[in-house]
PDB file of C-alpha atoms in Angstrom:
ATOM      1  CA  UNK A   1     133.676  -3.574  76.099  1.00 71.00           C
ATOM      2  CA  UNK A   2     135.804  -6.410  74.690  1.00 83.00           C
ATOM      3  CA  UNK A   3     135.437  -7.467  70.933  1.00 88.00           C
ATOM      4  CA  UNK A   4     136.055 -11.378  70.738  1.00 93.00           C
ATOM      5  CA  UNK A   5     137.721 -12.559  67.754  1.00 92.00           C
ATOM      6  CA  UNK A   6     137.619 -16.464  67.303  1.00 94.00           C
ATOM      7  CA  UNK A   7     140.318 -18.035  65.096  1.00 92.00           C
ATOM      8  CA  UNK A   8     138.748 -21.497  63.953  1.00 89.00           C
ATOM      9  CA  UNK A   9     142.165 -22.630  62.710  1.00 89.00           C
ATOM     10  CA  UNK A  10     144.362 -21.892  65.870  1.00 89.00           C
ATOM     11  CA  UNK A  11     143.545 -25.463  67.460  1.00 91.00           C
ATOM     12  CA  UNK A  12     142.671 -23.904  70.600  1.00 93.00           C
ATOM     13  CA  UNK A  13     138.921 -24.527  71.786  1.00 95.00           C
ATOM     14  CA  UNK A  14     136.516 -21.771  71.037  1.00 95.00           C
ATOM     15  CA  UNK A  15     135.599 -21.172  74.649  1.00 95.00           C
ATOM     16  CA  UNK A  16     139.158 -21.093  75.679  1.00 95.00           C
ATOM     17  CA  UNK A  17     139.828 -17.990  72.820  1.00 95.00           C
ATOM     18  CA  UNK A  18     137.144 -16.326  74.763  1.00 96.00           C
ATOM     19  CA  UNK A  19     138.385 -16.793  78.321  1.00 95.00           C
ATOM     20  CA  UNK A  20     141.779 -15.761  77.293  1.00 94.00           C
ATOM     21  CA  UNK A  21     140.701 -12.744  75.417  1.00 94.00           C
ATOM     22  CA  UNK A  22     138.784 -11.782  78.662  1.00 94.00           C
ATOM     23  CA  UNK A  23     141.716 -12.373  81.086  1.00 91.00           C
ATOM     24  CA  UNK A  24     144.003 -10.494  78.211  1.00 89.00           C
ATOM     25  CA  UNK A  25     141.614  -7.592  78.473  1.00 89.00           C
ATOM     26  CA  UNK A  26     142.028  -7.859  82.433  1.00 88.00           C
ATOM     27  CA  UNK A  27     145.684  -7.606  82.171  1.00 85.00           C
ATOM     28  CA  UNK A  28     145.788  -4.725  79.883  1.00 84.00           C
ATOM     29  CA  UNK A  29     143.047  -2.786  82.085  1.00 83.00           C
ATOM     30  CA  UNK A  30     140.613  -2.984  79.289  1.00 87.00           C
ATOM     31  CA  UNK A  31     138.133  -4.544  81.464  1.00 89.00           C
ATOM     32  CA  UNK A  32     137.663  -3.896  85.208  1.00 90.00           C
ATOM     33  CA  UNK A  33     135.690  -5.158  88.002  1.00 90.00           C
ATOM     34  CA  UNK A  34     132.061  -4.252  87.679  1.00 93.00           C
ATOM     35  CA  UNK A  35     132.367  -4.171  83.897  1.00 95.00           C
ATOM     36  CA  UNK A  36     129.478  -6.278  82.244  1.00 95.00           C
ATOM     37  CA  UNK A  37     130.373  -8.847  79.623  1.00 96.00           C
ATOM     38  CA  UNK A  38     128.167  -8.870  76.458  1.00 95.00           C
ATOM     39  CA  UNK A  39     125.514 -11.371  76.221  1.00 93.00           C
ATOM     40  CA  UNK A  40     126.030 -14.941  74.898  1.00 91.00           C
ATOM     41  CA  UNK A  41     123.634 -14.021  72.129  1.00 92.00           C
ATOM     42  CA  UNK A  42     125.695 -10.901  71.372  1.00 93.00           C
ATOM     43  CA  UNK A  43     128.759 -12.915  70.999  1.00 94.00           C
ATOM     44  CA  UNK A  44     127.243 -15.629  68.938  1.00 91.00           C
ATOM     45  CA  UNK A  45     125.723 -12.932  66.589  1.00 93.00           C
ATOM     46  CA  UNK A  46     129.432 -11.123  66.334  1.00 93.00           C
ATOM     47  CA  UNK A  47     131.433 -14.135  66.125  1.00 93.00           C
ATOM     48  CA  UNK A  48     129.423 -16.935  64.304  1.00 93.00           C
ATOM     49  CA  UNK A  49     129.878 -19.412  67.507  1.00 94.00           C
ATOM     50  CA  UNK A  50     127.138 -21.123  69.494  1.00 94.00           C
ATOM     51  CA  UNK A  51     125.679 -19.352  72.512  1.00 94.00           C
ATOM     52  CA  UNK A  52     126.565 -22.411  74.601  1.00 95.00           C
ATOM     53  CA  UNK A  53     130.142 -21.757  73.733  1.00 95.00           C
ATOM     54  CA  UNK A  54     129.850 -18.519  75.262  1.00 94.00           C
ATOM     55  CA  UNK A  55     128.334 -19.763  78.152  1.00 94.00           C
ATOM     56  CA  UNK A  56     130.706 -22.242  78.877  1.00 96.00           C
ATOM     57  CA  UNK A  57     133.555 -19.731  78.690  1.00 95.00           C
ATOM     58  CA  UNK A  58     131.574 -17.539  81.339  1.00 95.00           C
ATOM     59  CA  UNK A  59     131.219 -20.686  83.425  1.00 95.00           C
ATOM     60  CA  UNK A  60     134.912 -20.838  83.143  1.00 95.00           C
ATOM     61  CA  UNK A  61     135.549 -17.381  84.165  1.00 95.00           C
ATOM     62  CA  UNK A  62     132.940 -17.652  86.943  1.00 95.00           C
ATOM     63  CA  UNK A  63     134.962 -20.733  88.317  1.00 94.00           C
ATOM     64  CA  UNK A  64     138.162 -18.948  88.282  1.00 92.00           C
ATOM     65  CA  UNK A  65     136.654 -16.136  90.329  1.00 93.00           C
ATOM     66  CA  UNK A  66     136.692 -13.389  87.541  1.00 94.00           C
ATOM     67  CA  UNK A  67     133.173 -12.960  86.474  1.00 95.00           C
ATOM     68  CA  UNK A  68     129.889 -13.544  88.488  1.00 95.00           C
ATOM     69  CA  UNK A  69     126.398 -14.096  86.658  1.00 90.00           C
ATOM     70  CA  UNK A  70     123.678 -12.073  88.048  1.00 92.00           C
ATOM     71  CA  UNK A  71     120.518 -13.412  87.407  1.00 89.00           C
ATOM     72  CA  UNK A  72     118.566 -10.992  84.835  1.00 90.00           C
ATOM     73  CA  UNK A  73     121.489  -8.829  84.762  1.00 92.00           C
ATOM     74  CA  UNK A  74     124.099 -10.546  82.768  1.00 92.00           C
ATOM     75  CA  UNK A  75     127.619 -11.548  83.534  1.00 94.00           C
ATOM     76  CA  UNK A  76     129.836  -8.875  85.417  1.00 95.00           C
ATOM     77  CA  UNK A  77     133.335  -8.871  85.571  1.00 94.00           C
ATOM     78  CA  UNK A  78     134.643  -9.450  89.516  1.00 93.00           C
ATOM     79  CA  UNK A  79     138.258  -8.286  89.886  1.00 88.00           C
ATOM     80  CA  UNK A  80     141.141  -7.044  87.757  1.00 80.00           C
ATOM     81  CA  UNK A  81     144.159  -8.858  86.311  1.00 81.00           C
ATOM     82  CA  UNK A  82     146.026  -5.495  85.685  1.00 73.00           C
ATOM     83  CA  UNK A  83     149.190  -4.854  87.392  1.00 68.00           C
ATOM     84  CA  UNK A  84     148.819  -2.419  90.315  1.00 59.00           C
ATOM     85  CA  UNK A  85     149.351   1.030  89.130  1.00 55.00           C
ATOM     86  CA  UNK A  86     151.854   1.743  92.079  1.00 50.00           C
ATOM     87  CA  UNK A  87     154.917   0.440  90.449  1.00 50.00           C
ATOM     88  CA  UNK A  88     156.365   2.114  86.884  1.00 53.00           C
ATOM     89  CA  UNK A  89     154.010   2.087  84.184  1.00 59.00           C
ATOM     90  CA  UNK A  90     154.779   0.011  81.317  1.00 63.00           C
ATOM     91  CA  UNK A  91     156.859   2.120  78.300  1.00 70.00           C
ATOM     92  CA  UNK A  92     154.689   0.644  75.763  1.00 72.00           C
ATOM     93  CA  UNK A  93     151.464   1.615  77.554  1.00 73.00           C
ATOM     94  CA  UNK A  94     153.098   4.956  77.901  1.00 75.00           C
ATOM     95  CA  UNK A  95     154.054   5.270  74.421  1.00 79.00           C
ATOM     96  CA  UNK A  96     150.612   4.279  73.088  1.00 82.00           C
ATOM     97  CA  UNK A  97     148.907   7.157  75.525  1.00 81.00           C
ATOM     98  CA  UNK A  98     151.276   9.466  73.808  1.00 83.00           C
ATOM     99  CA  UNK A  99     150.192   8.493  70.253  1.00 86.00           C
ATOM    100  CA  UNK A 100     146.560   8.534  71.119  1.00 85.00           C
ATOM    101  CA  UNK A 101     147.013  12.085  72.777  1.00 83.00           C
ATOM    102  CA  UNK A 102     148.598  13.099  69.724  1.00 85.00           C
ATOM    103  CA  UNK A 103     145.980  11.695  67.521  1.00 85.00           C
ATOM    104  CA  UNK A 104     143.303  13.744  69.472  1.00 86.00           C
ATOM    105  CA  UNK A 105     145.343  16.748  69.207  1.00 85.00           C
ATOM    106  CA  UNK A 106     145.379  16.121  65.236  1.00 88.00           C
ATOM    107  CA  UNK A 107     141.594  16.189  65.695  1.00 90.00           C
ATOM    108  CA  UNK A 108     141.016  12.378  65.343  1.00 86.00           C
ATOM    109  CA  UNK A 109     137.866  10.970  66.980  1.00 89.00           C
ATOM    110  CA  UNK A 110     138.112   8.145  69.188  1.00 87.00           C
ATOM    111  CA  UNK A 111     136.501   5.881  66.314  1.00 89.00           C
ATOM    112  CA  UNK A 112     138.968   7.361  63.936  1.00 90.00           C
ATOM    113  CA  UNK A 113     141.957   6.615  66.342  1.00 87.00           C
ATOM    114  CA  UNK A 114     140.258   3.193  66.915  1.00 89.00           C
ATOM    115  CA  UNK A 115     139.969   2.399  62.855  1.00 91.00           C
ATOM    116  CA  UNK A 116     143.835   3.603  62.684  1.00 89.00           C
ATOM    117  CA  UNK A 117     145.072   1.058  65.692  1.00 87.00           C
ATOM    118  CA  UNK A 118     143.289  -1.647  64.043  1.00 88.00           C
ATOM    119  CA  UNK A 119     144.917  -1.195  60.350  1.00 87.00           C
ATOM    120  CA  UNK A 120     148.390  -0.951  61.845  1.00 86.00           C
ATOM    121  CA  UNK A 121     147.311  -4.134  64.038  1.00 86.00           C
ATOM    122  CA  UNK A 122     146.473  -6.087  61.154  1.00 86.00           C
ATOM    123  CA  UNK A 123     149.267  -4.710  59.434  1.00 86.00           C
ATOM    124  CA  UNK A 124     151.675  -5.969  62.010  1.00 82.00           C
ATOM    125  CA  UNK A 125     149.751  -8.891  62.905  1.00 81.00           C
ATOM    126  CA  UNK A 126     148.012 -10.599  60.072  1.00 80.00           C
ATOM    127  CA  UNK A 127     145.348 -13.249  60.880  1.00 71.00           C
ATOM    128  CA  UNK A 128     145.555 -16.577  59.761  1.00 52.00           C
ATOM    129  CA  UNK A 129     143.419 -16.117  57.049  1.00 49.00           C
ATOM    130  CA  UNK A 130     145.331 -13.558  55.849  1.00 49.00           C
ATOM    131  CA  UNK A 131     148.519 -15.485  55.557  1.00 45.00           C
TER     132      UNK A 131
END
């Protein structure tokens, strides 16, 4: 599941921020073919954007061949943008996976690891409103 973060001061249209975040999640392997995207209403509630903005982003993803709308079922990812796993794995991804394994071996739950990661991420990449 992708969690959208909208920066209203970025100068980038909100629908494009959603598109780019889905594309990034596809590149990172966080979303894969067959995954269901949150509904427009869910995104609107989480991000305080108009549901039509999310629908516009989803239409753009569909136009790009990355998603498809299944009537009554939702919007689903149709293909991945992640690099093929045949070649060498990214050293950063390997390090992050090792860190997560260490966190699990230390007794942290998945939710605790996510909280810790988000805190570290926020310290290194402060949001525009924190600057």
